[in-house]
């Protein structure tokens, strides 16, 4: 069993043990076991970074076992510079979510913790799979624990939100399954993704594949106009569910574009690049304006996520190293920042049981420590230099300006909108005099909440001040991908 298998199956094994434990009377031991499982799962991923070779674009830590021999399906895993950091990020966010739900979840604690551990393993499987069918199994399997997390521990409209989440993401994926079967037939009966990258495909076939993959990945990102499921789901999901959804699950779609759409259908990707750039800019500009008028904090941050992920797809489809690397860095940064934003809203919701901005005011007077963290996270969400939020956006804007000045200018406007809606929310929630009794009675964050906030703050500042470890890992793989996309695959 290699490192990647350990990274996938360790949290899943802990999750299954937690499900077997059963009753809420054992909640204390359940929480500690979940924390041990999450920490061990995270520690298992660290040797992936320390043993990673920076000078090659080849897949590393490869594992290959025959799975379904008759159809030539393999249990085939590996990571390169594009996927490595997402494996580590997934395991890190899982630790954060387990600590964040420690006291908040009081019923079905074992099932809640197990759902997150199993979900973590499945998402790492998506980032590690080098076999098309294995990728699809992991990709679809992630829907089940998230569906349960929203449907069991969510808000008043949780069933509606869970169904909307499931149907949107499942319907898009069905076209992708047809695309995978088509590629299997074209390749002479192989699900090897690397082999698919080399197939000479006609323009018609590439266009079909591009839009079949687009159906699944654009919904998952989510790109405008198929983003409408996200705000509803975020509002109803429990805090931990929102954090994982924004920090990791949205990245599965963007990752799919890099692993499938661009290398398998490079000619179609170049042909439809303008289409993708326009959709990305609409997300950056229009959805940023929509975020500005939200009265619900979770909805505001949900729309903010759509705008930030617009940066990611914009970076990918301008086809230059700065843009693609910037998109990847933005994905990792958004993982830290969006998780921090949703967990901050969760801290307030646990005390006041309201997400409405109007329910607050002057929180800094009663929760000064928490307000300091919230300010840092808000600044990172705006893209302040020195925080993780700045690095990826800056790289994408530079890449966009190289591609086309107007595209770069429109992308840069997101920094203005981001500052407007984030700081206006911060002003109304945290600053000024205390406006109601609920805020007057607030108590500052405890040691557990402080730990969660501090871990995310360290990650955001470290990445903002020293992004080199992140960019070095992806540099060779991004260059190799762009070289591959530039070469025509038409027969």
Coordinates of C-alpha atoms in Angstrom, one line a residue:
X1 CA 0.0 0.0 0.0
X2 CA 1.6 3.3 -1.1
X3 CA 1.3 6.7 0.3
X4 CA -1.6 7.7 -1.9
X5 CA -3.6 4.6 -0.9
X6 CA -2.9 5.4 2.7
X7 CA -4.1 9.0 2.2
X8 CA -7.3 7.8 0.6
X9 CA -8.2 4.8 2.8
X10 CA -7.0 5.9 6.2
X11 CA -9.8 8.5 6.7
X12 CA -12.3 6.1 5.1
X13 CA -11.3 3.3 7.5
X14 CA -11.6 5.7 10.5
X15 CA -15.0 6.8 9.2
X16 CA -16.2 3.2 9.0
X17 CA -15.0 2.5 12.6
X18 CA -16.9 5.7 13.7
X19 CA -20.1 4.5 12.1
X20 CA -19.8 1.2 13.9
X21 CA -19.4 2.9 17.3
X22 CA -23.0 4.1 17.1
X23 CA -24.6 5.9 20.0
X24 CA -24.4 9.5 21.1
X25 CA -23.5 8.5 24.6
X26 CA -20.1 7.8 23.3
X27 CA -19.8 11.2 21.7
X28 CA -16.6 12.2 23.6
X29 CA -14.7 9.2 22.5
X30 CA -16.1 9.5 19.0
X31 CA -14.8 13.1 18.7
X32 CA -11.3 12.1 19.8
X33 CA -11.2 9.2 17.5
X34 CA -12.3 11.4 14.6
X35 CA -9.6 13.9 15.5
X36 CA -7.0 11.2 15.6
X37 CA -8.2 9.9 12.2
X38 CA -8.1 13.3 10.6
X39 CA -4.6 14.2 12.0
X40 CA -3.2 10.8 11.0
X41 CA -4.7 11.2 7.5
X42 CA -3.1 14.6 7.2
X43 CA 0.3 13.4 8.5
X44 CA 0.2 10.6 5.9
X45 CA 0.1 13.3 3.1
X46 CA 3.1 15.2 4.2
X47 CA 5.8 12.8 2.8
X48 CA 4.2 13.4 -0.6
X49 CA 5.5 16.9 -0.5
X50 CA 8.9 16.1 1.1
X51 CA 9.5 13.3 -1.4
X52 CA 8.2 15.1 -4.5
X53 CA 10.7 15.7 -7.3
X54 CA 10.3 19.2 -8.7
X55 CA 12.2 18.7 -12.0
X56 CA 9.8 16.3 -13.7
X57 CA 6.3 16.4 -15.1
X58 CA 5.9 12.6 -14.7
X59 CA 3.3 11.2 -12.3
X60 CA 4.9 10.4 -8.9
X61 CA 4.0 7.9 -6.1
X62 CA 2.3 5.8 -8.8
X63 CA 0.4 2.7 -7.7
X64 CA -1.2 0.3 -10.2
X65 CA -3.2 -2.8 -9.5
X66 CA -5.7 -4.6 -11.8
X67 CA -9.2 -3.9 -10.5
X68 CA -11.7 -5.2 -13.1
X69 CA -9.6 -7.3 -15.4
X70 CA -12.3 -8.1 -18.0
X71 CA -12.7 -4.4 -18.9
X72 CA -9.1 -3.4 -18.3
X73 CA -10.0 -1.2 -15.3
X74 CA -7.1 -0.5 -13.0
X75 CA -6.7 0.9 -9.5
X76 CA -4.2 3.4 -10.8
X77 CA -3.0 6.3 -8.6
X78 CA -0.4 9.1 -8.9
X79 CA 0.1 12.8 -8.4
X80 CA 2.0 15.5 -10.3
X81 CA 2.6 19.2 -9.7
X82 CA -1.0 20.0 -10.5
X83 CA -2.7 17.6 -8.1
X84 CA -0.2 17.3 -5.2
X85 CA -1.2 20.3 -3.2
X86 CA -4.9 19.4 -3.4
X87 CA -4.3 16.1 -1.7
X88 CA -2.6 17.9 1.2
X89 CA -5.2 20.7 1.3
X90 CA -8.1 18.2 1.5
X91 CA -6.5 16.4 4.5
X92 CA -5.7 19.7 6.2
X93 CA -9.2 21.1 5.8
X94 CA -10.6 17.8 7.2
X95 CA -8.7 18.4 10.5
X96 CA -10.0 21.9 10.7
X97 CA -13.6 20.8 10.1
X98 CA -13.4 18.0 12.8
X99 CA -12.2 20.5 15.4
X100 CA -14.8 23.1 14.3
X101 CA -17.7 20.6 14.8
X102 CA -16.4 19.5 18.2
X103 CA -19.0 21.1 20.5
X104 CA -21.5 22.3 17.8
X105 CA -22.7 18.9 16.7
X106 CA -24.6 17.2 19.5
X107 CA -26.7 14.5 17.7
X108 CA -25.5 11.6 15.5
X109 CA -22.0 12.8 16.2
X110 CA -20.4 9.6 15.0
X111 CA -22.2 9.8 11.6
X112 CA -21.3 13.5 11.2
X113 CA -17.6 12.9 11.8
X114 CA -17.6 9.7 9.7
X115 CA -19.2 11.5 6.8
X116 CA -16.4 14.1 6.7
X117 CA -13.7 11.5 7.1
X118 CA -15.1 9.4 4.3
X119 CA -15.7 12.4 2.1
X120 CA -12.0 13.5 2.6
X121 CA -10.8 10.1 1.5
X122 CA -13.0 10.1 -1.6
X123 CA -11.9 13.6 -2.6
X124 CA -8.2 12.7 -2.3
X125 CA -9.2 9.7 -4.6
X126 CA -10.5 12.2 -7.2
X127 CA -7.2 14.1 -7.2
X128 CA -5.1 10.9 -7.3
X129 CA -7.0 8.8 -9.9
X130 CA -5.1 8.0 -13.1
X131 CA -7.8 5.6 -14.4
X132 CA -10.9 7.2 -16.0
X133 CA -13.4 4.9 -14.4
X134 CA -11.7 5.1 -11.0
X135 CA -11.9 8.9 -11.3
X136 CA -15.6 8.7 -12.1
X137 CA -16.3 6.4 -9.2
X138 CA -14.6 8.7 -6.7
X139 CA -16.0 11.8 -8.3
X140 CA -19.6 10.6 -8.0
X141 CA -19.1 8.9 -4.6
X142 CA -18.3 12.3 -3.1
X143 CA -21.9 13.3 -3.6
X144 CA -23.2 10.8 -1.1
X145 CA -21.6 12.0 2.2
X146 CA -22.1 15.6 1.2
X147 CA -25.8 14.9 0.4
X148 CA -26.2 13.4 3.9
X149 CA -24.3 16.2 5.6
X150 CA -26.6 18.8 4.1
X151 CA -29.8 16.7 4.4
X152 CA -29.3 15.6 8.1
X153 CA -27.5 18.5 9.8
X154 CA -28.5 21.4 7.6
X155 CA -31.0 24.3 8.1
X156 CA -34.8 24.5 7.7
X157 CA -34.8 23.9 3.9
X158 CA -32.1 21.2 4.1
X159 CA -34.0 18.6 2.1
X160 CA -34.6 21.0 -0.8
X161 CA -31.0 22.1 -0.8
X162 CA -29.7 18.5 -0.6
X163 CA -31.8 17.5 -3.6
X164 CA -30.8 20.5 -5.6
X165 CA -27.1 19.8 -4.9
X166 CA -27.5 16.2 -5.8
X167 CA -29.5 16.6 -9.0
X168 CA -27.5 19.5 -10.4
X169 CA -24.2 17.7 -10.0
X170 CA -25.4 14.2 -10.9
X171 CA -27.1 15.3 -14.2
X172 CA -24.0 17.0 -15.4
X173 CA -21.9 13.9 -14.6
X174 CA -24.0 11.6 -16.7
X175 CA -22.7 13.2 -20.0
X176 CA -19.2 12.8 -18.6
X177 CA -19.8 9.0 -18.2
X178 CA -20.8 8.8 -21.9
X179 CA -17.6 10.7 -22.8
X180 CA -15.5 8.2 -20.7
X181 CA -17.1 5.2 -22.4
X182 CA -16.5 6.9 -25.9
X183 CA -12.8 7.4 -25.0
X184 CA -12.6 3.8 -23.7
X185 CA -13.8 2.5 -27.1
X186 CA -11.6 4.9 -29.1
X187 CA -8.5 3.8 -27.1
X188 CA -9.1 0.2 -27.8
X189 CA -10.4 -0.7 -24.4
X190 CA -8.4 1.3 -21.9
X191 CA -9.4 3.7 -19.1
X192 CA -5.8 5.0 -18.8
X193 CA -6.1 8.8 -18.7
X194 CA -2.5 9.3 -19.9
X195 CA -3.3 7.2 -23.0
X196 CA -6.4 9.3 -23.7
X197 CA -4.2 12.4 -23.7
X198 CA -2.5 11.1 -26.8
X199 CA -5.5 10.0 -28.8
X200 CA -5.9 11.7 -32.2
X201 CA -9.5 12.8 -32.2
X202 CA -11.5 14.5 -34.9
X203 CA -12.8 18.1 -34.4
X204 CA -16.3 16.8 -33.9
X205 CA -15.3 14.3 -31.3
X206 CA -13.2 16.9 -29.4
X207 CA -16.1 19.3 -29.4
X208 CA -18.4 16.6 -28.1
X209 CA -15.9 15.6 -25.4
X210 CA -15.3 19.2 -24.4
X211 CA -19.0 19.9 -23.7
X212 CA -19.6 16.6 -22.1
X213 CA -16.8 17.3 -19.6
X214 CA -18.0 20.9 -19.4
X215 CA -21.5 19.7 -18.3
X216 CA -20.0 18.1 -15.1
X217 CA -17.1 20.3 -14.3
X218 CA -18.8 23.7 -14.9
X219 CA -21.6 22.8 -12.5
X220 CA -19.1 21.7 -9.9
X221 CA -16.9 24.8 -10.1
X222 CA -19.7 26.3 -10.4
X223 CA -19.5 28.6 -13.4
X224 CA -22.1 31.2 -14.4
X225 CA -24.9 30.5 -15.3
X226 CA -25.0 27.0 -13.6
X227 CA -24.0 28.4 -10.3
X228 CA -27.5 28.9 -8.8
X229 CA -27.4 25.7 -6.7
X230 CA -24.5 27.0 -4.6
X231 CA -26.0 29.8 -2.6
X232 CA -29.0 27.7 -1.6
X233 CA -26.8 24.8 -0.5
X234 CA -24.4 27.0 1.4
X235 CA -27.2 28.7 3.3
X236 CA -28.7 25.3 4.4
X237 CA -25.5 23.3 4.9
X238 CA -23.9 23.1 8.4
X239 CA -20.8 25.2 8.9
X240 CA -18.4 22.3 8.3
X241 CA -20.3 21.3 5.2
X242 CA -20.0 24.8 3.8
X243 CA -16.3 24.9 4.6
X244 CA -15.5 21.7 2.8
X245 CA -17.8 22.4 -0.1
X246 CA -16.2 25.8 -0.8
X247 CA -12.6 24.8 0.1
X248 CA -12.4 21.4 -1.7
X249 CA -15.5 20.2 -3.6
X250 CA -15.6 23.2 -5.9
X251 CA -12.0 22.5 -6.9
X252 CA -12.9 19.0 -8.2
X253 CA -14.6 20.7 -11.2
X254 CA -11.7 23.1 -12.0
X255 CA -9.2 20.2 -11.6
X256 CA -11.3 18.2 -14.1
X257 CA -10.7 20.9 -16.7
X258 CA -7.0 20.5 -16.3
X259 CA -6.9 16.7 -16.2
X260 CA -9.6 15.9 -18.9
X261 CA -10.9 18.8 -21.0
X262 CA -7.7 20.6 -21.9
X263 CA -5.3 17.6 -22.6
X264 CA -7.9 15.3 -24.2
X265 CA -9.6 17.9 -26.4
X266 CA -6.8 20.6 -26.9
X267 CA -8.1 21.8 -30.2
X268 CA -11.7 22.2 -28.9
X269 CA -10.3 23.9 -25.7
X270 CA -8.5 26.5 -27.8
X271 CA -11.5 26.9 -30.1
X272 CA -13.9 27.5 -27.1
X273 CA -11.4 29.5 -25.0
X274 CA -13.2 32.8 -25.7
X275 CA -16.5 31.3 -24.6
X276 CA -14.9 30.1 -21.4
X277 CA -13.2 33.5 -20.8
X278 CA -16.5 35.3 -21.3
X279 CA -18.3 33.0 -18.8
X280 CA -15.4 33.5 -16.3
X281 CA -15.5 37.3 -16.6
X282 CA -19.3 37.3 -16.1
X283 CA -18.7 35.3 -12.9
X284 CA -16.0 37.7 -11.8
X285 CA -17.9 41.0 -12.5
X286 CA -21.7 40.2 -12.5
X287 CA -21.6 37.7 -9.6
X288 CA -19.4 40.1 -7.6
X289 CA -22.1 42.7 -8.0
X290 CA -24.8 40.2 -6.9
X291 CA -22.7 39.5 -3.8
X292 CA -22.8 43.1 -2.9
X293 CA -26.6 43.2 -2.3
X294 CA -26.8 40.1 -0.2
X295 CA -28.2 40.4 3.4
X296 CA -27.3 36.8 4.4
X297 CA -23.6 36.4 5.3
X298 CA -23.4 32.9 4.0
X299 CA -25.0 33.9 0.7
X300 CA -22.6 36.7 0.3
X301 CA -19.6 34.5 0.8
X302 CA -21.2 31.8 -1.5
X303 CA -21.5 34.4 -4.4
X304 CA -18.0 35.5 -3.5
X305 CA -16.8 31.9 -4.1
X306 CA -18.4 31.9 -7.6
X307 CA -16.5 35.2 -8.4
X308 CA -13.2 33.8 -7.1
X309 CA -13.6 30.5 -9.0
X310 CA -14.2 32.7 -12.1
X311 CA -10.6 33.8 -11.7
X312 CA -9.5 30.1 -11.8
X313 CA -11.3 29.2 -15.1
X314 CA -10.1 32.5 -16.6
X315 CA -6.5 31.7 -15.7
X316 CA -6.8 28.2 -17.2
X317 CA -8.2 29.3 -20.6
X318 CA -5.8 32.1 -21.4
X319 CA -3.2 29.3 -21.9
X320 CA -0.1 31.0 -20.5
X321 CA 2.0 29.8 -17.6
X322 CA 1.2 32.7 -15.4
X323 CA -2.5 32.3 -15.9
X324 CA -2.7 28.5 -15.3
X325 CA -0.3 28.6 -12.3
X326 CA -2.2 31.6 -11.0
X327 CA -5.5 29.6 -11.3
X328 CA -4.0 26.7 -9.4
X329 CA -2.6 29.0 -6.7
X330 CA -6.0 30.8 -6.5
X331 CA -7.7 27.4 -5.9
X332 CA -5.4 26.6 -3.0
X333 CA -5.7 30.1 -1.5
X334 CA -9.5 30.0 -1.9
X335 CA -9.4 26.7 0.0
X336 CA -7.9 28.4 3.0
X337 CA -9.8 31.7 2.7
X338 CA -13.3 30.4 2.0
X339 CA -13.0 27.8 4.8
X340 CA -12.0 30.6 7.1
X341 CA -14.9 32.9 6.0
X342 CA -17.5 30.1 6.5
X343 CA -16.1 29.0 9.8
X344 CA -16.1 32.6 11.1
X345 CA -19.8 32.9 10.1
X346 CA -20.3 29.6 12.0
X347 CA -18.8 31.1 15.2
X348 CA -21.4 33.9 15.1
X349 CA -24.3 31.6 14.1
X350 CA -23.5 29.2 17.0
X351 CA -24.0 32.1 19.4
X352 CA -26.8 34.2 17.8
X353 CA -28.5 31.7 15.5
X354 CA -28.8 34.2 12.7
X355 CA -26.8 34.7 9.5
X356 CA -28.5 38.1 8.7
X357 CA -26.1 41.0 8.6
X358 CA -28.7 43.2 10.2
X359 CA -28.7 40.9 13.4
X360 CA -25.2 42.1 14.2
X361 CA -23.2 45.3 14.7
X362 CA -20.3 46.2 17.0
X363 CA -19.1 42.6 17.4
X364 CA -15.6 43.9 17.9
X365 CA -16.6 45.4 21.2
X366 CA -17.6 42.0 22.7
X367 CA -15.4 39.6 20.7
X368 CA -12.1 41.5 20.1
X369 CA -9.9 38.4 19.5
X370 CA -12.4 36.9 17.0
X371 CA -12.8 40.2 15.2
X372 CA -9.1 40.4 14.7
X373 CA -9.1 37.0 12.9
X374 CA -12.3 38.0 11.0
X375 CA -10.5 41.1 9.7
X376 CA -7.5 39.1 8.5
X377 CA -9.9 36.7 6.7
X378 CA -11.9 39.5 5.2
X379 CA -8.7 41.2 3.9
X380 CA -7.6 37.9 2.4
X381 CA -11.0 37.6 0.7
X382 CA -10.4 41.1 -0.8
X383 CA -7.0 40.0 -2.1
X384 CA -4.8 42.1 0.2
X385 CA -1.1 41.8 -0.6
X386 CA 0.6 39.6 2.0
X387 CA -2.3 37.2 2.2
X388 CA -3.0 34.0 0.2
X389 CA -5.9 35.7 -1.6
X390 CA -3.6 38.1 -3.4
X391 CA -1.0 35.8 -5.0
X392 CA -3.3 33.8 -7.4
X393 CA -5.4 36.8 -8.4
X394 CA -2.3 38.8 -9.1
X395 CA -0.8 36.0 -11.3
X396 CA -4.1 35.6 -13.2
X397 CA -4.4 39.3 -13.8
X398 CA -0.8 39.5 -15.1
X399 CA -1.5 36.5 -17.4
X400 CA -4.8 38.1 -18.5
X401 CA -3.1 41.4 -19.4
X402 CA -0.5 39.5 -21.4
X403 CA -3.4 37.7 -23.2
X404 CA -5.5 40.8 -23.8
X405 CA -5.5 44.2 -21.9
X406 CA -9.3 44.5 -21.7
X407 CA -9.6 41.0 -20.3
X408 CA -7.0 41.9 -17.7
X409 CA -8.8 45.1 -16.8
X410 CA -12.1 43.4 -16.3
X411 CA -10.5 40.7 -14.2
X412 CA -8.8 43.4 -12.1
X413 CA -12.2 45.0 -11.4
X414 CA -12.9 41.9 -9.2
X415 CA -10.5 43.3 -6.6
X416 CA -12.6 46.4 -6.3
X417 CA -15.9 44.5 -6.1
X418 CA -14.3 42.0 -3.6
X419 CA -13.2 44.8 -1.4
X420 CA -16.6 46.5 -1.6
X421 CA -18.8 43.6 -0.6
X422 CA -16.4 42.0 1.9
X423 CA -15.5 45.2 3.8
X424 CA -19.0 46.5 3.7
X425 CA -20.1 43.2 5.4
X426 CA -17.3 43.5 7.9
X427 CA -18.2 47.1 8.7
X428 CA -21.9 46.3 9.4
X429 CA -21.2 43.1 11.4
X430 CA -18.1 44.0 13.4
X431 CA -17.6 47.8 13.6
X432 CA -19.5 50.6 15.3
X433 CA -21.4 50.6 18.6
X434 CA -23.2 47.5 19.8
X435 CA -26.7 47.6 18.3
X436 CA -28.7 44.8 20.0
X437 CA -28.8 42.7 23.1
X438 CA -27.7 39.5 21.3
X439 CA -24.4 41.1 20.5
X440 CA -24.0 42.6 23.9
X441 CA -24.1 39.2 25.5
X442 CA -21.6 37.6 23.1
X443 CA -18.5 35.9 24.6
X444 CA -15.2 35.8 22.8
X445 CA -13.9 32.7 21.1
X446 CA -12.8 29.7 23.3
X447 CA -9.5 27.8 23.0
X448 CA -11.0 25.3 20.4
X449 CA -12.3 28.1 18.1
X450 CA -9.0 30.0 18.6
X451 CA -7.1 26.9 17.4
X452 CA -9.2 26.7 14.2
X453 CA -8.9 30.4 13.4
X454 CA -5.1 30.4 14.2
X455 CA -4.4 27.4 11.9
X456 CA -6.2 29.0 9.0
X457 CA -4.6 32.4 9.7
X458 CA -1.1 30.8 9.7
X459 CA -1.8 29.1 6.4
X460 CA -3.2 32.3 4.8
X461 CA -0.3 34.4 5.9
X462 CA 2.4 31.8 5.1
X463 CA 1.0 31.3 1.5
X464 CA 0.7 35.1 1.1
X465 CA 4.2 35.9 2.2
X466 CA 6.0 32.9 0.8
X467 CA 4.2 31.3 -2.1
X468 CA 7.4 29.7 -3.5
X469 CA 6.7 26.1 -2.2
X470 CA 3.3 26.2 -4.0
X471 CA 4.5 27.6 -7.3
X472 CA 7.7 25.5 -7.5
X473 CA 5.7 22.3 -7.3
X474 CA 3.4 23.1 -10.2
X475 CA 5.8 24.9 -12.5
X476 CA 7.1 21.9 -14.6
X477 CA 3.7 20.2 -14.8
X478 CA 2.0 23.4 -15.9
X479 CA 4.6 23.9 -18.7
X480 CA 4.2 20.3 -19.8
X481 CA 0.4 20.7 -19.9
X482 CA 0.5 23.9 -22.0
X483 CA 3.0 22.3 -24.4
X484 CA 0.6 19.4 -24.8
X485 CA -2.4 21.7 -25.3
X486 CA -0.5 23.8 -27.9
X487 CA 0.0 20.7 -30.1
X488 CA -3.0 19.7 -32.3
X489 CA -4.5 16.2 -31.8
X490 CA -6.5 16.3 -35.0
X491 CA -5.9 13.1 -37.1

